Short mmCIF file of C-alpha atoms in Angstrom, two decimals:
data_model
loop_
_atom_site.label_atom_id
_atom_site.label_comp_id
_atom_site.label_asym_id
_atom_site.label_seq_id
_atom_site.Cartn_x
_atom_site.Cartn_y
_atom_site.Cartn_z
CA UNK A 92 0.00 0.00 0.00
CA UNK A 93 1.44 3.71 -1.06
CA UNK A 94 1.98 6.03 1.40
CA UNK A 95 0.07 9.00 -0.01
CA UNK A 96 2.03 12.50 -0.14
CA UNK A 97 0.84 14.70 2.59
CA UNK A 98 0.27 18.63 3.59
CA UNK A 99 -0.69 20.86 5.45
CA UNK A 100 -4.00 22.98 6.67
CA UNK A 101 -2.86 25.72 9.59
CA UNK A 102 -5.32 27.32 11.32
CA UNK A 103 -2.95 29.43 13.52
CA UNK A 104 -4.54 28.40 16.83
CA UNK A 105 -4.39 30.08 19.39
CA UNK A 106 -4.04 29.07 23.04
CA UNK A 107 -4.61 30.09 26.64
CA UNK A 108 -2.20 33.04 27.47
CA UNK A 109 -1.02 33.52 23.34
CA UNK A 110 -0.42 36.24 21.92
CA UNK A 111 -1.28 36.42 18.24
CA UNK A 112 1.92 37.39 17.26
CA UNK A 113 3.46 34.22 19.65
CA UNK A 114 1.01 31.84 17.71
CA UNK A 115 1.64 33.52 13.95
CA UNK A 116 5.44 32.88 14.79
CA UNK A 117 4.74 29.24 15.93
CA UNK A 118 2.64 28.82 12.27
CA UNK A 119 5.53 30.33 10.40
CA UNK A 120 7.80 28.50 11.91
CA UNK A 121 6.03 24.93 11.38
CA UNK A 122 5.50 25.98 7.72
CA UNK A 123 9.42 26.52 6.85
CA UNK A 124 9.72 22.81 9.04
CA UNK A 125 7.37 21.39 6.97
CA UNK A 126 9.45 22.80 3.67
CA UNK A 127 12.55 21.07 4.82
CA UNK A 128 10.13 17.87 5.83
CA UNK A 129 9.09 17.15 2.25
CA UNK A 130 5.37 18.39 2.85
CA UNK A 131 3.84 19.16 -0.93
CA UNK A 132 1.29 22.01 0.27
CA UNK A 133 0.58 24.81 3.15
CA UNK A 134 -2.46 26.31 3.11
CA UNK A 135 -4.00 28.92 5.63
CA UNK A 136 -7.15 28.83 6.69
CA UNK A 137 -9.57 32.05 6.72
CA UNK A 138 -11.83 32.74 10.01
CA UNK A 139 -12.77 35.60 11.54
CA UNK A 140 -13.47 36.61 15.05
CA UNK A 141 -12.50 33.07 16.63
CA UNK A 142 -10.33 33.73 20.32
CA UNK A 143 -8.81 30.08 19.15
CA UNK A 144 -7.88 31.29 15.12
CA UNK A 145 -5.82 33.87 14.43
CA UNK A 146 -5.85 32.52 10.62
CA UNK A 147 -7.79 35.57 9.60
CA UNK A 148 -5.64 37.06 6.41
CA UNK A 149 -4.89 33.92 4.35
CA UNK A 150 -2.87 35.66 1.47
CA UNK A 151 -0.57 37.60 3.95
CA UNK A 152 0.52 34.37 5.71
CA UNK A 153 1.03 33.05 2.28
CA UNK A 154 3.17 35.79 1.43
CA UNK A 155 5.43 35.31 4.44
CA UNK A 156 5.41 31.39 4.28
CA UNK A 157 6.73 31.81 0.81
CA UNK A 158 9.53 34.24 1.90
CA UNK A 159 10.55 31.47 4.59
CA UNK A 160 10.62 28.38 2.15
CA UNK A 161 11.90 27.15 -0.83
CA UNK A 162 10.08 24.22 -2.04
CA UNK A 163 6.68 23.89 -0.88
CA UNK A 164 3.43 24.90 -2.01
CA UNK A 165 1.79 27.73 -0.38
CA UNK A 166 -1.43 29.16 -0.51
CA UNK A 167 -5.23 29.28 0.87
CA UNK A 168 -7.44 26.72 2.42
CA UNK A 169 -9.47 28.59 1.72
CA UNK A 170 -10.36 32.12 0.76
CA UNK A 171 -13.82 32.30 1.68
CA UNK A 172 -14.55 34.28 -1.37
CA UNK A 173 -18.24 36.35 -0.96
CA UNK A 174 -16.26 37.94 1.98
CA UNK A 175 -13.81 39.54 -1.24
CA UNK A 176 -14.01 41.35 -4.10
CA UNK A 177 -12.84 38.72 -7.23
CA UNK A 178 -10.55 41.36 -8.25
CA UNK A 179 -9.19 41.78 -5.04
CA UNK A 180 -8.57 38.04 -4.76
CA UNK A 181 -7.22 38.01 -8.26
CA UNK A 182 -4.48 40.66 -7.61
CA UNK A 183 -3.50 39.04 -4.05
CA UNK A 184 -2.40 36.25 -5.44
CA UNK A 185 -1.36 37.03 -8.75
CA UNK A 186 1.36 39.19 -6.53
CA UNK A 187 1.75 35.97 -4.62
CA UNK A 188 2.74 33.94 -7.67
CA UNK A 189 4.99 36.72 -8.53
CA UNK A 190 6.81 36.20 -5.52
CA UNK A 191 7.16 32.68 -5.67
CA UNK A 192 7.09 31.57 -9.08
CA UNK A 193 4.76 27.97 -9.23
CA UNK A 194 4.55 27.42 -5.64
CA UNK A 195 0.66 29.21 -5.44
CA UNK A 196 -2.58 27.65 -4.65
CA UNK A 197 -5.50 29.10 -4.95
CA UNK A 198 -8.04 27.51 -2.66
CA UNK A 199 -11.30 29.29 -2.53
CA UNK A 200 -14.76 28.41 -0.36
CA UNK A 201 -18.18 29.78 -0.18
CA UNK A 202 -19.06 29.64 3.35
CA UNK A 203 -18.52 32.96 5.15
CA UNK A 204 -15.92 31.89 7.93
CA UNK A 205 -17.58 32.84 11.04
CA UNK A 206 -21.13 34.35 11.68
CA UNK A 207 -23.44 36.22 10.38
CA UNK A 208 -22.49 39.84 12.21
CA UNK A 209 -19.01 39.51 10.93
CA UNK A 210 -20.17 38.27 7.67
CA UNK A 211 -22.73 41.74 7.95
CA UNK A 212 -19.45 43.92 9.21
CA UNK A 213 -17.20 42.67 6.09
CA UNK A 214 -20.07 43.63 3.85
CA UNK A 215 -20.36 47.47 5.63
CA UNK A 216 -16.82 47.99 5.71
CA UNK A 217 -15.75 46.80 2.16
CA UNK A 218 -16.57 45.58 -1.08
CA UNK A 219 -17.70 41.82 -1.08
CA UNK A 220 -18.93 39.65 -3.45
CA UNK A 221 -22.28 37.89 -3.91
CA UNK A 222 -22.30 34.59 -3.08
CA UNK A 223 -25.73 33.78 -5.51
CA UNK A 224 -22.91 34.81 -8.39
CA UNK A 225 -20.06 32.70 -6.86
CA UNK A 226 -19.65 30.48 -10.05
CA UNK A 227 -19.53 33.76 -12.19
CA UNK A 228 -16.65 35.00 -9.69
CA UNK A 229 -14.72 31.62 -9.90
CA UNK A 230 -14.74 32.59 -13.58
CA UNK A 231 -13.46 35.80 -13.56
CA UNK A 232 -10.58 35.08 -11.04
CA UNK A 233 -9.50 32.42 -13.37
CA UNK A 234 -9.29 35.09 -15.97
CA UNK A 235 -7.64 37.78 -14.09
CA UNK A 236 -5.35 35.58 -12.90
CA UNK A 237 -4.29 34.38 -16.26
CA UNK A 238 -1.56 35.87 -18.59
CA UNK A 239 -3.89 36.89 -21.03
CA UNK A 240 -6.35 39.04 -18.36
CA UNK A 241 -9.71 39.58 -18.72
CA UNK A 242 -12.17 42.07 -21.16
CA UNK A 243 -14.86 43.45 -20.21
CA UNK A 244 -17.26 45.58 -22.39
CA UNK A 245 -18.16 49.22 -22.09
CA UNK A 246 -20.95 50.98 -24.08
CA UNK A 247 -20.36 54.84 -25.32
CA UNK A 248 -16.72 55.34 -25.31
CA UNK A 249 -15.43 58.08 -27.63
CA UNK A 250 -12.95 56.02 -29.63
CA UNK A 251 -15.71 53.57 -30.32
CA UNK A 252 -13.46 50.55 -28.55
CA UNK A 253 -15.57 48.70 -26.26
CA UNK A 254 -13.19 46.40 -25.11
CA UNK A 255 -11.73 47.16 -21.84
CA UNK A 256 -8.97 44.82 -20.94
CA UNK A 257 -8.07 44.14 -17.22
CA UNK A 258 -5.65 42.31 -15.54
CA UNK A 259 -4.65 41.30 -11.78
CA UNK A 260 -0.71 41.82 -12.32
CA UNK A 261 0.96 43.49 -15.17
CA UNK A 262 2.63 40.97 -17.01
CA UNK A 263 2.40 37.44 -15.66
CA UNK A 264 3.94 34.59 -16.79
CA UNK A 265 2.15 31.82 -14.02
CA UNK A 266 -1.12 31.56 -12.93
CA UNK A 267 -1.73 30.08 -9.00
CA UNK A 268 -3.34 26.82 -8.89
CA UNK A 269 -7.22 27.67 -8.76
CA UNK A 270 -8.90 24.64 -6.23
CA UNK A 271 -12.79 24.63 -5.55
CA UNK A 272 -13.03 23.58 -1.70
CA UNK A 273 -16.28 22.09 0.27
CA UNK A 274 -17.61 19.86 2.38
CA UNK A 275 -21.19 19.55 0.13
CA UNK A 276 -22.39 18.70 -3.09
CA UNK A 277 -22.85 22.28 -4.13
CA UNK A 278 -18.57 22.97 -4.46
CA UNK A 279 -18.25 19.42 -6.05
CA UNK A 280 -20.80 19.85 -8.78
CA UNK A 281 -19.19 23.01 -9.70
CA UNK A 282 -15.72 21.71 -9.47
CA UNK A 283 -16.73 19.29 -12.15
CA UNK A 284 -18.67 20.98 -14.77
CA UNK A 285 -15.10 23.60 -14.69
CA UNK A 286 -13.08 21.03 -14.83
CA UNK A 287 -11.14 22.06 -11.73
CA UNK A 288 -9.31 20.51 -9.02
CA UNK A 289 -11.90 19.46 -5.78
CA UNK A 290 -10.60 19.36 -2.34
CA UNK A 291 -13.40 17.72 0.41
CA UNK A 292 -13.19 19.83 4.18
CA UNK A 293 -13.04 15.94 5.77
CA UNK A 294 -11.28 17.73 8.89
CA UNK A 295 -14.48 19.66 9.73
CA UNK A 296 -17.04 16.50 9.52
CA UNK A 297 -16.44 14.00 7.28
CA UNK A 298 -20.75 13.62 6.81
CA UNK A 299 -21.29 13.17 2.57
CA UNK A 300 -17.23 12.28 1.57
CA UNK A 301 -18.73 9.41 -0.73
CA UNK A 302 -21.30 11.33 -2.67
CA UNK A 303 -19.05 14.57 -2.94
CA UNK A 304 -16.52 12.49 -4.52
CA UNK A 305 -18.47 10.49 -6.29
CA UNK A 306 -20.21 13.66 -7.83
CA UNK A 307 -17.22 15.78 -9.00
CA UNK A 308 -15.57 12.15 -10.49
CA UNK A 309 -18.76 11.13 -12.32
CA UNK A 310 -19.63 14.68 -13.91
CA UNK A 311 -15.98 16.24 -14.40
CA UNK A 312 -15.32 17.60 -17.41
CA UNK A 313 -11.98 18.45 -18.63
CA UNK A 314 -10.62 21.64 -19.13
CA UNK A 315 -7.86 23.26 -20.51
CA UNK A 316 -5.99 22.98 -17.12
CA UNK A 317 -6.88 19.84 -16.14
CA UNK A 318 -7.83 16.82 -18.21
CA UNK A 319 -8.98 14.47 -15.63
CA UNK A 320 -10.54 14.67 -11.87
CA UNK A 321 -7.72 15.48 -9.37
CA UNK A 322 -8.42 15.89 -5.66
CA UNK A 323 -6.94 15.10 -2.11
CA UNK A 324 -9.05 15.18 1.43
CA UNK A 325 -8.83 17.08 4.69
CA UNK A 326 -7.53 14.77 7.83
CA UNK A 327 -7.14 16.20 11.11
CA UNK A 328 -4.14 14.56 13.15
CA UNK A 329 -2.15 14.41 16.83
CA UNK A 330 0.70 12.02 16.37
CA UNK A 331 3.02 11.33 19.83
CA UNK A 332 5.33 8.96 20.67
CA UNK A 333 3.52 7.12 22.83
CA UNK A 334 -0.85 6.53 22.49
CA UNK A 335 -1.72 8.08 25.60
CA UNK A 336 0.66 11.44 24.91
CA UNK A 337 -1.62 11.68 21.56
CA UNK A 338 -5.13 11.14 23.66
CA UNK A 339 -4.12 13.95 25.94
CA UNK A 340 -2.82 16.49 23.37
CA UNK A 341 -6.36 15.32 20.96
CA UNK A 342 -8.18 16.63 23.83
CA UNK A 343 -8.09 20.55 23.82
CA UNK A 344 -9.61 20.58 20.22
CA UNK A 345 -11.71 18.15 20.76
CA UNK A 346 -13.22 20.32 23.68
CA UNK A 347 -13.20 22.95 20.87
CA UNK A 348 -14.93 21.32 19.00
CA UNK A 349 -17.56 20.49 21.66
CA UNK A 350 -17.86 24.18 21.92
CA UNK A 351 -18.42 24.52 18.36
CA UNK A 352 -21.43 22.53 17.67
CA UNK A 353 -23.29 22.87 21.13
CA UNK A 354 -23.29 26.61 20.38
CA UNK A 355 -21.37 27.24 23.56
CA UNK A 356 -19.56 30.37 24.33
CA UNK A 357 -15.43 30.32 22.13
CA UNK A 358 -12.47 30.64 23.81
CA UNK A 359 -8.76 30.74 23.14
CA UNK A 360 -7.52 26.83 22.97
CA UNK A 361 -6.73 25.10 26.29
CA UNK A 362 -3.97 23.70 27.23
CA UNK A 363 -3.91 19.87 28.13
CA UNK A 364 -3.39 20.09 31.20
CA UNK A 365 -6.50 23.34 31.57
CA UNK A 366 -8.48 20.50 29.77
CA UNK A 367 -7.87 17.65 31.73
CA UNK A 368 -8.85 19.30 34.75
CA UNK A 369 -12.12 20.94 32.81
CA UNK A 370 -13.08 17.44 31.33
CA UNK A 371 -12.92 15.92 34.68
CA UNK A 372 -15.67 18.38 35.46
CA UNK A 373 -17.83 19.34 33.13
CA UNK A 374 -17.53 16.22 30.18
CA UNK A 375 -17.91 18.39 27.89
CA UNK A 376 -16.12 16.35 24.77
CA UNK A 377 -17.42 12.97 25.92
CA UNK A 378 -20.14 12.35 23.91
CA UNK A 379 -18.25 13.15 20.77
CA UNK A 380 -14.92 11.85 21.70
CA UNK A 381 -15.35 8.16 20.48
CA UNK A 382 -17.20 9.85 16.52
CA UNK A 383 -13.56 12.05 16.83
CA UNK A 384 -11.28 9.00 17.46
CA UNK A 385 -12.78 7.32 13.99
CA UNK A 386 -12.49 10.40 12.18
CA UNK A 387 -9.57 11.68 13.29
CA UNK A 388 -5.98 10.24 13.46
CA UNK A 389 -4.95 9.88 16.83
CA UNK A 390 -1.87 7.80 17.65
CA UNK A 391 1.68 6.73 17.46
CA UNK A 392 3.94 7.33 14.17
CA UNK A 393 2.90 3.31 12.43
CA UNK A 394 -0.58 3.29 13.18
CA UNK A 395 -1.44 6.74 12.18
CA UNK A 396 1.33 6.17 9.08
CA UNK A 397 -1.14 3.16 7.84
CA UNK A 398 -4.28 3.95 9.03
CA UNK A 399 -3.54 7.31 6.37
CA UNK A 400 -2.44 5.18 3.56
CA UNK A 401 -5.28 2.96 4.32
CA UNK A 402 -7.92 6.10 3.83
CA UNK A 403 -6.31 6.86 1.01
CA UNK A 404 -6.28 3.95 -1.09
CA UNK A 405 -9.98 3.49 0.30
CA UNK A 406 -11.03 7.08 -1.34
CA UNK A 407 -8.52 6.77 -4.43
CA UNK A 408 -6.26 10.04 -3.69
CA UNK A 409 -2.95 10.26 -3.18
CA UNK A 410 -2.58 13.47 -1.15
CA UNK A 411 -4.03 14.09 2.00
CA UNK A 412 -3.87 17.30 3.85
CA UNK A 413 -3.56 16.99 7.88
CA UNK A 414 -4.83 20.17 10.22
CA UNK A 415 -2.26 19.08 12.66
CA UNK A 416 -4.58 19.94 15.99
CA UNK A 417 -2.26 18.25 18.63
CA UNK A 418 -2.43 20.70 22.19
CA UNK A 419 0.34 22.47 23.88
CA UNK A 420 1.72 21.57 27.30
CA UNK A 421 1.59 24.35 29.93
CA UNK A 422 5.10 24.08 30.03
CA UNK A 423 5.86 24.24 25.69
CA UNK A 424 7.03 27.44 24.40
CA UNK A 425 4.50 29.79 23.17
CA UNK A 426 6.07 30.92 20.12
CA UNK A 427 6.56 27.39 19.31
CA UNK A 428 3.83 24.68 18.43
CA UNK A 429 5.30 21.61 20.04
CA UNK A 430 2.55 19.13 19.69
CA UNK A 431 1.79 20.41 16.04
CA UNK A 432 5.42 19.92 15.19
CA UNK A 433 5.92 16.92 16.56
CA UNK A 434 3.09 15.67 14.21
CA UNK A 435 4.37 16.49 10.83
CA UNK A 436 7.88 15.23 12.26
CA UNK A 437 6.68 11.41 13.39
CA UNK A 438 4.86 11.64 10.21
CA UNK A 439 7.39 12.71 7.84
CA UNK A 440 10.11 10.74 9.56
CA UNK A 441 11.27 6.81 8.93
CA UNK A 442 9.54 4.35 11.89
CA UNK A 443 12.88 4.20 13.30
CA UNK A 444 14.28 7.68 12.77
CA UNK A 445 14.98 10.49 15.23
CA UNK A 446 14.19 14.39 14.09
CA UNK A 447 17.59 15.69 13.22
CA UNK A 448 17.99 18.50 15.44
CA UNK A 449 16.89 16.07 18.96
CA UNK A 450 19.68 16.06 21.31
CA UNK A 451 19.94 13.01 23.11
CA UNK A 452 22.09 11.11 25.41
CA UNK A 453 22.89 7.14 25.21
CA UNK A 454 21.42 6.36 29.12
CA UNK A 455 18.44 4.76 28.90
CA UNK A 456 15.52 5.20 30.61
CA UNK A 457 11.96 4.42 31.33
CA UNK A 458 9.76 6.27 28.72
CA UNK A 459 7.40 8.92 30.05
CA UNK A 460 3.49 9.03 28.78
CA UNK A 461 3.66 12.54 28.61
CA UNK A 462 5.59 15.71 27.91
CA UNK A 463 5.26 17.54 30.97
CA UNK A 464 7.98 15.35 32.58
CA UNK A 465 10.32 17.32 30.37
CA UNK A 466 8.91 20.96 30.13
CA UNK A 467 12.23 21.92 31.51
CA UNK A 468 13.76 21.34 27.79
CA UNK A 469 13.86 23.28 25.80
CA UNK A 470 13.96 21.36 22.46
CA UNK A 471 10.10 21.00 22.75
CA UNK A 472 7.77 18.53 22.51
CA UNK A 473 8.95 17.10 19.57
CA UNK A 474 12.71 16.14 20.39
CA UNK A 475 11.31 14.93 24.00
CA UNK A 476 8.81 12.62 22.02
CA UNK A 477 11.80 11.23 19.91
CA UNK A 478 13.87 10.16 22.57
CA UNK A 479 11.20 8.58 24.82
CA UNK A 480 10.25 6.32 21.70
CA UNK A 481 13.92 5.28 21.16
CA UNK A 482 14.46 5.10 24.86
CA UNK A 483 16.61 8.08 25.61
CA UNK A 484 16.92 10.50 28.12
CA UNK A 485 16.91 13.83 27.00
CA UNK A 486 19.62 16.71 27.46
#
């Protein structure tokens, strides 16, 4: 069974006692690791006015991601376009492809990204887009976007040209990689009859994967981009060294999450050890945390490593894209993302392999079940995580 290639879907979370700028510096940061990991794609996410998100501005963390890599895709997951003008979009990252030359993707979504005041404040304070007209805008960002621009027609002009050309960027010579995203029949149906690339949210439910895909495979029509159906799914994941580390780090989003769909009050993401002690009280993720452990992929490096290739040999892709939602530690750095990093490293790594820049010593000893044994180092959570699992003690 091929292992499939994977990405990446940041969010920029947030945690108890972050700043933004701490947890923007911890996304950067993972996204130049995951360059020099061998990860094909990192895409931002775009929500607004979420105390746990901080992924608000999905072309400006692309444009900074870029400037820290060399290799790796880079883009949006998505832009959630009736909060945007399509000209706006269509200039943002035409400049983005300008600055790194084939390395843009252009993910875009209909849903609004957070509720209906902000979605009423975006529409006061600037120029949005209607989202009854959102196939007409997919069509004139791929225009814009494209070397040769876009006309449009005006009536009445004194030289008797109607033809008013526009483009996003002067003179182009690349276009960024245009992908529908959705987690509904609506953005796989359209995906299709455009012939464009289709990327399934999986990481938000999972409900209607099947028909989705089944949908934009059975009706795509090939374009002059793309000349057969091409799409990869959504996976959220906490890898650890040991099961139990994984459990506890799953926890804080799951709690999130918990929040999310009971309607309950947001907050900034809690730490596992704040969760712990909050789950022991209130249960609030219980009742969802058995659906979560199916969905999600929760575990050590091998089991998560097949139970990935498995999904993706059972949905015929060979790309998935993990929303690495592994928790921080009370102890962990806050300009670093431990937990998240330790993820994409177990992941990316060979079974028996240690992350290059661990520093361990040869005395072995008993392996701990969690991190906070060794919030004292401060390698993070990932170099602790490799050592316990080859039975090191770390400097």
């Amino acid at each position: 069974m091929n292992a499939p290639a994977l990405s990446v879907l940041d969010l920029v979370p947030v945690r108890t006692g972050q700043t933004s700028a701490q947890a923007v510096a911890a996304s950067l940061a993972l996204a130049a690791r995951a360059d020099e990991l061998g990860y094909r794609r990192y895409w931002f996410a775009e929500h607004h006015n979420m105390p746990a998100v901080a992924s608000t501005s999905p072309p400006v963390l692309a444009a900074v991601a870029a400037a820290r890599t060399r290799r790796i895709r880079v883009g949006s997951g998505g832009v959630m376009l009736p909060n945007h003008s399509p000209l706006v979009v269509a200039e943002q990252f035409a400049a983005l492809e300008a600055i790194a030359p084939g390395r843009i993707d252009l993910g875009i979504g209909r849903a609004p990204g957070s509720d209906p005041v902000i979605t009423q404040l975006l529409r006061m304070s600037g120029t949005t887009s209607d989202v009854d007209r959102f196939p007409d805008h997919i069509r004139d960002i791929l225009a814009l976007t494209s070397p040769e621009g876009a006309t449009v027609r005006l009536t009445g002009r004194p030289d008797g040209d109607e033809r008013y050309a526009i483009h996003a960027t002067p003179a182009a010579t690349g276009t960024p990689e245009l992908w529908l995203l959705g987690s509904s029949d609506y953005s796989a149906q359209l995906a299709a009859a455009f012939g464009l690339p289709y990327v399934f949210a999986n990481h938000f439910s999972g409900e209607g994967l099947e028909r989705a895909l089944d949908l934009y495979r059975q009706n795509f029509q090939p374009s002059e981009t793309l000349a057969a159906p091409r799409t990869f799914l959504t996976a959220n994941a906490v890898v650890a060294a040991t099961a139990q580390e994984a459990e506890e780090r799953m926890l804080p989003q799951a709690r999130m999450m918990a929040r999310l769909r009971g309607g309950r009050p947001l907050t900034a993401l809690e730490t596992v050890e704040q969760a712990a002690a909050a789950e022991a009280s209130d249960a609030l993720a219980a009742p969802l945390l058995d659906a979560l452990r199916r969905r999600w992929f929760v575990g050590e490096p091998a089991d998560v490593r097949e139970r990935l290739a498995q999904f993706a040999q059972t949905h015929g892709v060979d790309e998935i894209m993990l929303s690495p939602v592994a928790g921080a530690y009370d102890a962990e750095p806050m300009d670093a993302a431990s937990g998240r990093l330790q993820t994409l490293e177990l992941l990316a790594a060979e079974p028996a392999a240690t992350p290059s820049h661990v520093n361990c010593h040869a005395k072995p000893r008993q392996a701990t079940s969690t991190a906070r044994d060794c919030g004292r180092h401060a390698a993070g959570a990932a170099p602790r995580a490799a050592c316990r699992a080859n039975g090191l003690a770390v400097a």
